[in-house]
Short mmCIF file of C-alpha atoms in Angstrom, two decimals:
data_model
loop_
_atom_site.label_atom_id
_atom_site.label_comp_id
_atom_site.label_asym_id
_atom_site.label_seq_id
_atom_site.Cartn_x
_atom_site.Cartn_y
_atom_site.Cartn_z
CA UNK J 1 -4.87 -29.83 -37.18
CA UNK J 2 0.07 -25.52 -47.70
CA UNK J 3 3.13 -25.40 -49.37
CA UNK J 4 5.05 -21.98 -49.54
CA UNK J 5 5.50 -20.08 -52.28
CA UNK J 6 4.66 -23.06 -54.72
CA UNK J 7 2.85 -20.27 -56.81
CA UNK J 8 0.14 -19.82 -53.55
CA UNK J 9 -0.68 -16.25 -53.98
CA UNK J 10 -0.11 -14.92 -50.03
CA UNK J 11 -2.37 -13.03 -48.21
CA UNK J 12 -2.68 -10.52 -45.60
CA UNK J 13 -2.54 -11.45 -41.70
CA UNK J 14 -5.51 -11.05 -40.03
CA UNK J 15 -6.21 -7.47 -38.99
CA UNK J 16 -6.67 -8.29 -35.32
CA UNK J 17 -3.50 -9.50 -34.80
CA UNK J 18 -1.70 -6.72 -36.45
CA UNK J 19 -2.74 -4.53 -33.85
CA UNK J 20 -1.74 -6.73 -30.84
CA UNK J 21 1.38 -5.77 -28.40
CA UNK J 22 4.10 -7.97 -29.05
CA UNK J 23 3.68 -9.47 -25.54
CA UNK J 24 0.31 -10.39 -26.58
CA UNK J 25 0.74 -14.16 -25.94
CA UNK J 26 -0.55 -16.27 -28.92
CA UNK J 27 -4.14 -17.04 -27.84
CA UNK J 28 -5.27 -14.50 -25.82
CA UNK J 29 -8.20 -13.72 -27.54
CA UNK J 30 -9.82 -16.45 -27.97
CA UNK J 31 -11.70 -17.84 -24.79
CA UNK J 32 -12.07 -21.07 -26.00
CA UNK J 33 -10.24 -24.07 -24.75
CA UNK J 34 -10.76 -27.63 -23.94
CA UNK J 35 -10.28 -27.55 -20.27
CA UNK J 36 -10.49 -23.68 -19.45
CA UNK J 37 -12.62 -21.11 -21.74
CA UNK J 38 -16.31 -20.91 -22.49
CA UNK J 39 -18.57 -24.14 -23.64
CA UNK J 40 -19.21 -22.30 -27.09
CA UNK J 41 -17.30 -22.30 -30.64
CA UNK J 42 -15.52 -18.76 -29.63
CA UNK J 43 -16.25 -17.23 -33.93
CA UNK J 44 -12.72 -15.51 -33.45
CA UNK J 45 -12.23 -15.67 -37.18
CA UNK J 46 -16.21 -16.19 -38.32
CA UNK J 47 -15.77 -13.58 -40.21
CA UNK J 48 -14.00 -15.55 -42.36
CA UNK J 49 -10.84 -13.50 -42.18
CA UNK J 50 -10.25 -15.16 -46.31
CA UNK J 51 -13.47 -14.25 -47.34
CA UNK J 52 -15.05 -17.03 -49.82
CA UNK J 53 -11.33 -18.03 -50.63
CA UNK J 54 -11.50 -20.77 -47.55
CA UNK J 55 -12.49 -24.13 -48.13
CA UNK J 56 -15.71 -25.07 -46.27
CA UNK J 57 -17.83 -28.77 -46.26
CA UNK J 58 -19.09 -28.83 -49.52
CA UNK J 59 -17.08 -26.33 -51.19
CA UNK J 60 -14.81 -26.62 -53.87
CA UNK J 61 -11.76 -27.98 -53.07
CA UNK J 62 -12.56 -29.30 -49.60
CA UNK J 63 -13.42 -32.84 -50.40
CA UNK J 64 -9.96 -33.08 -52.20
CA UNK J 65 -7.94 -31.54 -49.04
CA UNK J 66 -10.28 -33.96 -46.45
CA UNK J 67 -8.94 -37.16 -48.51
CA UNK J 68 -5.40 -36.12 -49.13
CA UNK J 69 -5.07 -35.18 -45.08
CA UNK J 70 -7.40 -38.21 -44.50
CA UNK J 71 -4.16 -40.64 -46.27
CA UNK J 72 -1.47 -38.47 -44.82
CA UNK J 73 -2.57 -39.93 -41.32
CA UNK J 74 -2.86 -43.18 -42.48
CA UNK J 75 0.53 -43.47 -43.90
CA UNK J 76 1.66 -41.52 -40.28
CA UNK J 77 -0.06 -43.65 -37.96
CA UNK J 78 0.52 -46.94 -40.63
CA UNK J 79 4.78 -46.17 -40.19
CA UNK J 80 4.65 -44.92 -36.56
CA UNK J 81 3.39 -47.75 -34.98
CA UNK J 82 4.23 -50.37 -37.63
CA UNK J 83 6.46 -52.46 -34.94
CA UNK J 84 3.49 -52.53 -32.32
CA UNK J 85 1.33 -55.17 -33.07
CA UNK J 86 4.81 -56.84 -33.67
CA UNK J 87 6.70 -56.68 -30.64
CA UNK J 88 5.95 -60.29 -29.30
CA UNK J 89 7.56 -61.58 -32.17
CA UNK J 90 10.58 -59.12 -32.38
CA UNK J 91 11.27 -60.19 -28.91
CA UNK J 92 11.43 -63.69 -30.12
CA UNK J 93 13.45 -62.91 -33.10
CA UNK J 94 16.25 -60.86 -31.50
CA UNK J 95 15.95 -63.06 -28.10
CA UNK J 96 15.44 -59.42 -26.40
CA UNK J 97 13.07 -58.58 -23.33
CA UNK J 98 9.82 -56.74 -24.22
CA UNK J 99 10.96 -53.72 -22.78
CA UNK J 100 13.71 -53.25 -25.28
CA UNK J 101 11.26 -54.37 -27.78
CA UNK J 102 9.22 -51.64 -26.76
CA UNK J 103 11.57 -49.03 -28.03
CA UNK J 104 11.08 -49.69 -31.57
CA UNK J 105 7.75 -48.24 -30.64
CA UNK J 106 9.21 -45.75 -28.23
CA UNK J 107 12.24 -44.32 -30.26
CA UNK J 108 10.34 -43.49 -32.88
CA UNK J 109 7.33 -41.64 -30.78
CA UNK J 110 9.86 -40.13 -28.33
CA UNK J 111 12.10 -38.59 -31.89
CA UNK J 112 9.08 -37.31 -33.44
CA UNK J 113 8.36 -35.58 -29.83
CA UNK J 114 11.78 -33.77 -29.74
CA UNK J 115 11.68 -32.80 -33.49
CA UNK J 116 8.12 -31.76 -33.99
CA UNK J 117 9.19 -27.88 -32.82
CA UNK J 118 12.07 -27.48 -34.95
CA UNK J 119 10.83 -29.09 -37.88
CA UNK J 120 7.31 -27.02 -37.77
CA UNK J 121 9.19 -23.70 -37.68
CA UNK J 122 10.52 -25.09 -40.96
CA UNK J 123 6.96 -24.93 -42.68
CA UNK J 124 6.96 -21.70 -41.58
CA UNK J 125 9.24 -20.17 -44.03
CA UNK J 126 8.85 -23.30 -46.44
CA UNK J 127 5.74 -23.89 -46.10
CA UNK J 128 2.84 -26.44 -45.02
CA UNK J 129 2.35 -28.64 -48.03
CA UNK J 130 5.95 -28.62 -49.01
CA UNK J 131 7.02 -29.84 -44.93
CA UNK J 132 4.30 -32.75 -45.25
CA UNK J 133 5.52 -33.86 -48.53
CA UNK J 134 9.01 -34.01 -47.19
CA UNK J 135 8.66 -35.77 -44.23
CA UNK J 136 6.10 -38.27 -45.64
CA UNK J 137 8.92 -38.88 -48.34
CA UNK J 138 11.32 -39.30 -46.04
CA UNK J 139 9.49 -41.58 -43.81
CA UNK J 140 8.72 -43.61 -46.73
CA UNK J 141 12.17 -44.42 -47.64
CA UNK J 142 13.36 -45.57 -44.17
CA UNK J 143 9.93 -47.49 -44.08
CA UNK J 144 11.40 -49.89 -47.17
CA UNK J 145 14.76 -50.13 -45.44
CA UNK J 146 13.61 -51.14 -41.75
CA UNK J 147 12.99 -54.67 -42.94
CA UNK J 148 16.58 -55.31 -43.53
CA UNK J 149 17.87 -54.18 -40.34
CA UNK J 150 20.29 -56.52 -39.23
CA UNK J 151 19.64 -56.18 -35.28
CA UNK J 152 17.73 -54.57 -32.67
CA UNK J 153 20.28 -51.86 -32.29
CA UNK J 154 19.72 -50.82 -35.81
CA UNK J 155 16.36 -51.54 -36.15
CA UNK J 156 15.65 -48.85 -33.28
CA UNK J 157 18.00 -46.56 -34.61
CA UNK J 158 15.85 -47.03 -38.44
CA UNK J 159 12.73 -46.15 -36.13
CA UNK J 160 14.04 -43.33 -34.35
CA UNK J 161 14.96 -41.69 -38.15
CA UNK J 162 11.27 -42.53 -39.38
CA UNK J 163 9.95 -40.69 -36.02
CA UNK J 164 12.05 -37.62 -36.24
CA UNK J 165 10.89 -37.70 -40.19
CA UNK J 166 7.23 -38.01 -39.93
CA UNK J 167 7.48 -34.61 -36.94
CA UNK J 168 7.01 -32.43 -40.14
CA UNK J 169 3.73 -33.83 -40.73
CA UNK J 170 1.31 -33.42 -37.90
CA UNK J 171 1.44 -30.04 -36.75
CA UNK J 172 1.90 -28.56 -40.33
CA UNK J 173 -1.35 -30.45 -41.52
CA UNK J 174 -3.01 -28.63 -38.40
CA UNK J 175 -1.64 -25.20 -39.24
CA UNK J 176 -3.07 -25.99 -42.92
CA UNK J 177 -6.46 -26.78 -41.62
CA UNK J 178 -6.16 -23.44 -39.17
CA UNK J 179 -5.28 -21.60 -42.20
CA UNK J 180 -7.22 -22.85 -45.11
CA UNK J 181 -10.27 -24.19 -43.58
CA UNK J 182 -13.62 -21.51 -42.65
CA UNK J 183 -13.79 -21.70 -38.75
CA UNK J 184 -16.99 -22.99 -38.08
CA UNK J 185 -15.98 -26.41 -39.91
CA UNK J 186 -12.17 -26.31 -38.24
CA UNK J 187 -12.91 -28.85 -35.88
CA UNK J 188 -14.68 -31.04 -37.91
CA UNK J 189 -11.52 -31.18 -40.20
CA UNK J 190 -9.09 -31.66 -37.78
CA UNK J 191 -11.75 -34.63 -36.64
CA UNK J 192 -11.28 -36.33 -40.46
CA UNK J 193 -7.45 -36.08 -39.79
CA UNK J 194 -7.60 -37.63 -36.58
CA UNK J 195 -9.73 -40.33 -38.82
CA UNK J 196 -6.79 -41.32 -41.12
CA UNK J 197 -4.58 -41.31 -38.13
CA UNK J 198 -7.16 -44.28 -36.59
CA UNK J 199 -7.29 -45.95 -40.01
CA UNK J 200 -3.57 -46.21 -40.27
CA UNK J 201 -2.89 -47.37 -37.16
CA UNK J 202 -5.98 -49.57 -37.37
CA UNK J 203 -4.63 -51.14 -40.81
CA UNK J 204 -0.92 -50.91 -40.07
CA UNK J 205 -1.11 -53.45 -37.15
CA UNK J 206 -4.45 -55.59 -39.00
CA UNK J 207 -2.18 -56.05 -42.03
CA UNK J 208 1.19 -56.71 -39.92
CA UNK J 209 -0.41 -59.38 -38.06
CA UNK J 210 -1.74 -61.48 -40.86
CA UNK J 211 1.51 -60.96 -42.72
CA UNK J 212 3.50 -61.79 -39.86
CA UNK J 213 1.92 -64.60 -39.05
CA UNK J 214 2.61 -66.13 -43.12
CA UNK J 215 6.11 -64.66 -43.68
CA UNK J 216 7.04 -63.14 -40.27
CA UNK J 217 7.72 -59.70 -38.67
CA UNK J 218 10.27 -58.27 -41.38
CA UNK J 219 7.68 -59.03 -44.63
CA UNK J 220 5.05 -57.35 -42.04
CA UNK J 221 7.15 -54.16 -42.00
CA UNK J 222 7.73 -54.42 -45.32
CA UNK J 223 3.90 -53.82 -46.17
CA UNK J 224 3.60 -51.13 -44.28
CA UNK J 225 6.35 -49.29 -46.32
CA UNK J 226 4.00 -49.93 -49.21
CA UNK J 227 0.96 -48.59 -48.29
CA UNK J 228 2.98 -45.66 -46.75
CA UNK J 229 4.25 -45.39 -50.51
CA UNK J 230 0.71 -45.39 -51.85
CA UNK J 231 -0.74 -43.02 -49.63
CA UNK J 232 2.09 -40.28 -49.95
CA UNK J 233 1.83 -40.20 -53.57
CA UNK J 234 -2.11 -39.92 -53.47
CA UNK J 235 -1.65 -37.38 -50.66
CA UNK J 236 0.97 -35.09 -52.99
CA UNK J 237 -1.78 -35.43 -56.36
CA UNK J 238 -4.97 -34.28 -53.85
CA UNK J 239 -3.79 -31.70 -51.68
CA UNK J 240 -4.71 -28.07 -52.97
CA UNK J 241 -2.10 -24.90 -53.01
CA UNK J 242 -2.35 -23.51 -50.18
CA UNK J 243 -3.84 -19.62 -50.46
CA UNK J 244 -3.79 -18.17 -47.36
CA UNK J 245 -0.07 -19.38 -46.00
CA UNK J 246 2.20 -16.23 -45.53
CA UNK J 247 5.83 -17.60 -45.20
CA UNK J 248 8.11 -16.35 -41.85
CA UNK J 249 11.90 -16.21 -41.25
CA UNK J 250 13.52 -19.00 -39.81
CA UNK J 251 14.78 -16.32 -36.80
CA UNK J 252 15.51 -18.63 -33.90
CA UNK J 253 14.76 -15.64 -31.28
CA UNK J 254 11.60 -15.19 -33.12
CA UNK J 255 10.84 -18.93 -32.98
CA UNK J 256 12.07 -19.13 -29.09
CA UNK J 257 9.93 -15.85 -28.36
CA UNK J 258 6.95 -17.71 -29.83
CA UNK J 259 7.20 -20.90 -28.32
CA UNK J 260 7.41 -19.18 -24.93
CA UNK J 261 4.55 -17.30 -25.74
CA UNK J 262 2.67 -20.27 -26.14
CA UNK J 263 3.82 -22.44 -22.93
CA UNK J 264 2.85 -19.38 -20.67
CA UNK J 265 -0.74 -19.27 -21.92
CA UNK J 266 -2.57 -21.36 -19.35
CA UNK J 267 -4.78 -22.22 -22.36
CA UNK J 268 -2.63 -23.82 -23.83
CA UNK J 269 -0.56 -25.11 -21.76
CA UNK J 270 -3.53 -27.30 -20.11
CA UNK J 271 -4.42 -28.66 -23.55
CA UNK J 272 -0.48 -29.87 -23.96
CA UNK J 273 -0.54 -31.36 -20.70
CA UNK J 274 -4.34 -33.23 -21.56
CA UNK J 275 -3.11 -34.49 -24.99
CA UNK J 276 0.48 -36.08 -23.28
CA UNK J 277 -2.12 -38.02 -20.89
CA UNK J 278 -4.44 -39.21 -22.86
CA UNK J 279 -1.37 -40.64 -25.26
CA UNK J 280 0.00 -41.99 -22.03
CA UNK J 281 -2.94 -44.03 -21.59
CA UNK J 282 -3.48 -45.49 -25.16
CA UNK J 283 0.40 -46.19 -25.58
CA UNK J 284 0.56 -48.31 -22.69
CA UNK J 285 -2.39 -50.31 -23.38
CA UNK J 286 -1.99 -50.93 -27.57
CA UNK J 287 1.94 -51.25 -26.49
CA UNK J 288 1.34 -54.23 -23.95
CA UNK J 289 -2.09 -56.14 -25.34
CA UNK J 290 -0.30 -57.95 -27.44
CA UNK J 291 1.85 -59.56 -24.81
CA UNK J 292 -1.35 -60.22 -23.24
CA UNK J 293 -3.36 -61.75 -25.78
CA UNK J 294 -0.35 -63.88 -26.82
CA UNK J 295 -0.51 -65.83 -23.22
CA UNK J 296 -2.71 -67.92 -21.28
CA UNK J 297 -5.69 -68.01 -21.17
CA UNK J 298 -5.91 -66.63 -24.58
CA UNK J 299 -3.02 -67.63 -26.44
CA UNK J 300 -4.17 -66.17 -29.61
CA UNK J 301 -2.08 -66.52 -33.31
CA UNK J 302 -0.48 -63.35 -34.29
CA UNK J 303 -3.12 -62.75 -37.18
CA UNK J 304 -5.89 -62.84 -34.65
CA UNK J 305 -4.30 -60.68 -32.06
CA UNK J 306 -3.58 -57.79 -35.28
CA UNK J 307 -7.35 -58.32 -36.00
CA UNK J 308 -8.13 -56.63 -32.54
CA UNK J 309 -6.89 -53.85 -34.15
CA UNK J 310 -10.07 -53.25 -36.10
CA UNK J 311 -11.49 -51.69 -32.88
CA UNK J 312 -9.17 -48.46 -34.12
CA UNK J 313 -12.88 -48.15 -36.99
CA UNK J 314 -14.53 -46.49 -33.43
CA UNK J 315 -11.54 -44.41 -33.03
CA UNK J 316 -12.58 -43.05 -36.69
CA UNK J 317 -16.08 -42.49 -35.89
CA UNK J 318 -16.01 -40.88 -32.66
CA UNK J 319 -12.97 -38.88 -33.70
CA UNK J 320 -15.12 -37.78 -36.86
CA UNK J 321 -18.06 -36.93 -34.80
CA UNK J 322 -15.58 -34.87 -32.24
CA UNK J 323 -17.57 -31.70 -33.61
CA UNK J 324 -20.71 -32.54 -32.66
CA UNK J 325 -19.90 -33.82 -29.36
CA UNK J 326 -18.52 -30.60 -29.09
CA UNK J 327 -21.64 -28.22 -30.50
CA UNK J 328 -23.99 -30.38 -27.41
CA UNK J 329 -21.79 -30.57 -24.37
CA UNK J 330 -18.94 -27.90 -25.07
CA UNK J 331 -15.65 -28.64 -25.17
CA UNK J 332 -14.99 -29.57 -21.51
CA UNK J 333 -18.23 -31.23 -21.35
CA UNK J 334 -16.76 -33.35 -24.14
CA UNK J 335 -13.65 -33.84 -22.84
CA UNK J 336 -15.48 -35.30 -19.43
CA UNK J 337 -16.90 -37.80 -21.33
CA UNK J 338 -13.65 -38.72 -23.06
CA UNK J 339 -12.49 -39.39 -19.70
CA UNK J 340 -15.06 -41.12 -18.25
CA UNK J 341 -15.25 -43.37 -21.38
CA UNK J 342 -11.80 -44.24 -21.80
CA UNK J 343 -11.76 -44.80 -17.60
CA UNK J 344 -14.93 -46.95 -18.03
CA UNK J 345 -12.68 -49.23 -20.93
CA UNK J 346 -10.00 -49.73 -18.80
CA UNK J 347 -11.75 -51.09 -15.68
CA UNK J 348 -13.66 -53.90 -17.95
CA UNK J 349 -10.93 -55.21 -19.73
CA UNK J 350 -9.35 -56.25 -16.38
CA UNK J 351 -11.87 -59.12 -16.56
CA UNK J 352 -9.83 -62.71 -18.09
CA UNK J 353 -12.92 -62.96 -21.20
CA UNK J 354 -12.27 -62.54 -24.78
CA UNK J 355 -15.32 -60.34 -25.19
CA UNK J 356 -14.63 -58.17 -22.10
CA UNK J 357 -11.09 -57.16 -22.94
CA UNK J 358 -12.35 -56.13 -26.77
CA UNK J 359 -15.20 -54.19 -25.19
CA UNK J 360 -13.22 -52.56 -23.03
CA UNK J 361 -10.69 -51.46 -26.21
CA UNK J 362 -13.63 -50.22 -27.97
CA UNK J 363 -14.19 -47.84 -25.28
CA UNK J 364 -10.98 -46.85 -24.95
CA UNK J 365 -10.07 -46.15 -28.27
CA UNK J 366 -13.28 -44.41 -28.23
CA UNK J 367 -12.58 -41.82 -25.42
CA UNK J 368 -9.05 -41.56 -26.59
CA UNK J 369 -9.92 -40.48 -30.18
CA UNK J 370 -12.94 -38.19 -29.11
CA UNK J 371 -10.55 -36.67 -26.45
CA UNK J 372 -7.52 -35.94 -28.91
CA UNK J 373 -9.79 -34.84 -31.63
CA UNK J 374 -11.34 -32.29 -29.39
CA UNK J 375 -7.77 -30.93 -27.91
CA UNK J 376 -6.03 -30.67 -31.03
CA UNK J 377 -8.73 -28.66 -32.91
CA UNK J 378 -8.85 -26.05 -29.54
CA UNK J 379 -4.88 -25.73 -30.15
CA UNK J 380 -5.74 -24.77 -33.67
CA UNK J 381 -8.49 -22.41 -32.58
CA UNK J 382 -7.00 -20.52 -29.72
CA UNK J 383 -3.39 -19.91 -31.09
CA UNK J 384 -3.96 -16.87 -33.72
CA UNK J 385 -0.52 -16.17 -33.93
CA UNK J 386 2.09 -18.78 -34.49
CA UNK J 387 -0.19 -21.87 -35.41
CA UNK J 388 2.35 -24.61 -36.35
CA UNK J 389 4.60 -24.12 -33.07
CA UNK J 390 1.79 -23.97 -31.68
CA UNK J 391 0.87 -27.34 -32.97
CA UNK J 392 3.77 -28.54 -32.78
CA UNK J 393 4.28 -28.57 -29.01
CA UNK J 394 1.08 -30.18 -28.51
CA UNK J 395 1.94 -32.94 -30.71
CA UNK J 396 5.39 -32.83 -28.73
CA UNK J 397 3.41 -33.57 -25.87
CA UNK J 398 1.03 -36.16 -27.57
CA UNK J 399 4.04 -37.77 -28.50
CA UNK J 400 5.87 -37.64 -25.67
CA UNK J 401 2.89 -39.23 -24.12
CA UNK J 402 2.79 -41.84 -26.46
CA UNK J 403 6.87 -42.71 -26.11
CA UNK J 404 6.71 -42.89 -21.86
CA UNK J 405 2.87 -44.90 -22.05
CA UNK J 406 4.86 -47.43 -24.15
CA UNK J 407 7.46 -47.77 -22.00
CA UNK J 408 6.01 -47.15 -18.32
CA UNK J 409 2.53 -49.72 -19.90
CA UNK J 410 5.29 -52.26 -20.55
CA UNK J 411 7.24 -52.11 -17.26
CA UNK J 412 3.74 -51.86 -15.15
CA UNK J 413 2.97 -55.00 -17.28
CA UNK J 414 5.89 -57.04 -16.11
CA UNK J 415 5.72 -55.81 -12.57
CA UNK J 416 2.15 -56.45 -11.65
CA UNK J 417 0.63 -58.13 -14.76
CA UNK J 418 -2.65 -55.99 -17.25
CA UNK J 419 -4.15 -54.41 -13.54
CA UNK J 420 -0.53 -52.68 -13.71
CA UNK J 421 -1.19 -51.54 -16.71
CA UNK J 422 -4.87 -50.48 -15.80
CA UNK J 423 -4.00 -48.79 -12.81
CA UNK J 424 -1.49 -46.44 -14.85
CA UNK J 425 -4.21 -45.42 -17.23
CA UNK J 426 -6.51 -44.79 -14.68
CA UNK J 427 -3.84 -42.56 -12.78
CA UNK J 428 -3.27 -40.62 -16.58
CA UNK J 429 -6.78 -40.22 -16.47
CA UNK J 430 -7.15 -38.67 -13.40
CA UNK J 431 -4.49 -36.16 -14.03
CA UNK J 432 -6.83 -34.98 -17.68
CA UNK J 433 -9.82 -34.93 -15.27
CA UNK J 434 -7.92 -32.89 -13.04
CA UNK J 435 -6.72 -30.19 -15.32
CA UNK J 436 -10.36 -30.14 -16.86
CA UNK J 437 -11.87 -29.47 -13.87
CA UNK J 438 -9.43 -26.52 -12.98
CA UNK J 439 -10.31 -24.97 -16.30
CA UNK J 440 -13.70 -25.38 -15.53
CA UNK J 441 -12.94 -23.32 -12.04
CA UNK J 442 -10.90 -20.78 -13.43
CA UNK J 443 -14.02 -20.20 -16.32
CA UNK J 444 -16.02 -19.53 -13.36
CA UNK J 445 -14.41 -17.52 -11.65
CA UNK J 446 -13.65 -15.33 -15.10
CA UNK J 447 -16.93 -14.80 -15.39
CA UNK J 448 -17.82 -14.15 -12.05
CA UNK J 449 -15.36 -11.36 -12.09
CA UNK J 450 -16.67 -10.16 -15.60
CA UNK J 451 -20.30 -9.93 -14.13
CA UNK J 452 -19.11 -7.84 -11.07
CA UNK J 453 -17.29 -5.37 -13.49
CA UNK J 454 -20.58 -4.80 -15.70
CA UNK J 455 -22.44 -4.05 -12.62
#
């Protein structure tokens, strides 16, 4: 997975949900989810609770919102990660281990995990397109300062700031979507989102490299902070008025009740705990492959190694095509295969060959995108009530993920080399598996228990 009260006429809540007890938990009824409800596209809101008002493929309006989002996770994914491709020469520059080096990565993940809550409850009284806007604007402006910090220490600290900026963005772009997109075409949205988040990491750390390796890491940085610029002012120009956004209080009972609401539904809480995984798995391995690449027998030059980074183009397509996995297999059919892929990526890059350790990223980027893509749209889908906390703890989570794979992947590195690393992906993925398959059993048994009640 709109701006408040920019002029957005509001609209009425959706009938269903006016009618709910308020221990209702947000979800419940929906019995769609990733690892736990049915296989099928639950049509909870097919009746298009907007009425021709939502955008839908093809639609006025919808190419325009698909773009704007599309650039608004390229500029995220460009800034968040803008130091990772980077970190074998900031270790060189600052004469620090990679582990510290890994918290320019880390700080800035970890910030944007603790901040994502607080800052979503935000666009609810302010609004979704007016909280993106924001934080991309902030983010911007500590993007074109982080070249000048002075040392580590400060250069962290710049990254933490841009981390704890960007937290506005995610999970209000997926409450949009929720809100202003028709149902049927939610996940395929959220998919394109997930896209721009793959392009900007892809070109981020392509672009870094090659710069780098001319004018070093701080010029690198640098032109990141540009495209960031670019892309936020494009997003702001393309981005329709929201029309279906219905600003809140900022009641911090109300928000605490919510939030609550949402970690005791099993639903949910299983797709939180799948999204944290699979992030622990991809930040450990884009976190340590450079240090890899960098040595023997490889010993490629930094351009090359932020080349690699092109693999992040599968991470677009099988993100975009996260929908149609889903409409064949079902959601935890999909997310099976996510596993198995990204599991399958990770054993063949243990091999010492060039073309064995980019096949094996190709895979993984390819399970990890499919398997995000497909988790974050269910968030969107089975939260009715309270979307953007609701998004915003499973980014929390994601991100969370993201800040411990970076720095467990880069302490498993120095302890027992890339099989280290390996072996905790493989234990991450194990854990998604898990939880899938539990869903899977509890599905079961719910409808085992449904049948015996019709009879």
């Amino acid at each position: 997975m709109p701006a408040a009260s920019s002029g957005a006429p509001a609209t009425r809540t959706d009938a269903r949900d006016q009618h709910l007890p308020p221990s209702t938990p947000a979800g419940a009824r929906t019995g769609t989810d990733a690892g736990t409800g049915t296989d099928h596209e639950a049509d909870a809101g097919t009746g298009d609770e907007g009425g021709g008002s939502r955008l839908r493929p093809g639609g006025p309006g919808y190419r325009r919102m698909s773009l704007a989002l599309f650039l608004a996770g390229v500029a995220t994914f460009a800034l968040l990660y803008s130091t990772q491709a980077l970190l074998p020469l900031i270790t060189t520059g600052f004469g620090a281990s990679a582990s510290d080096a890994s918290w320019t990565v880390s700080a800035a993940t970890g910030a944007l995990a603790v901040c994502v809550v607080p800052l979503s409850a935000l666009s609810e009284r302010f609004g979704r397109r007016t909280m993106m806007t924001a934080s991309l604007g902030v983010a911007v402006l500590l993007g074109v300062l982080t070249p000048f910090a002075p040392d580590l220490g400060v250069l962290i600290a710049l990254r933490a700031l841009q981390g704890a900026a960007l937290a506005g963005l995610p999970a209000s772009a997926m409450a949009y979507l929720a809100e202003e997109v028709r149902p049927k075409a939610l996940v395929a949205a959220i998919g394109l989102f997930v896209a721009g988040n793959s392009v900007g990491g892809m070109s981020g750390r392509v672009m870094t490299g090659w710069v780098a390796q001319a004018w070093g890491w701080r010029a690198a940085v640098g032109a990141v902070g540009l495209l960031a610029v670019v892309c936020a002012v494009a997003f702001r120009l393309l981005l329709p008025r929201p029309r279906h956004f219905t600003p809140g209080t900022l009641d911090p009972r109300a928000l605490g009740r919510t939030v609550r609401s949402h970690l005791a539904n099993p639903l949910l809480a299983r797709l939180y705990a799948i999204g944290g995984l699979f992030m622990v798995v991809f930040g450990a391995v884009y976190t340590v492959i450079g240090y890899r690449l960098v040595a023997e027998p490889f010993s490629l030059p930094q351009g090359l190694i932020g080349s690699i980074f092109l693999v992040y183009l599968v991470g677009t397509v099988s993100s975009a095509a996260a929908g149609r996995l889903v409409r064949r297999t079902g959601r935890r059919g999909a997310l099976y295969l996510a596993v198995g892929t990204t599991a399958a990526g990770l054993l063949v890059s243990v091999q010492d060959r060039l073309v064995l350790v980019l096949l094996g990223l190709v895979l993984i980027t390819a399970g990890f995108f499919a398997g995000h893509a497909v988790a974050s749209s269910s968030v969107s889908h089975t939260a009715r009530a309270g979307r953007a906390q609701a998004s915003a703890l499973y980014q929390s989570a994601y991100y969370l993920g993201s800040s411990a794979g970076g720095t467990l992947g880069a302490v498993a590195f120095h302890a027992d080399g890339w099989t280290g690393t390996v072996l905790l992906g493989l234990v991450a993925l194990a854990g998604v598996a898990g939880i899938t398959l539990h869903g899977t059993r509890a599905a079961r048994r719910a409808e085992a228990r449904g049948a015996e009640a019709g009879s």
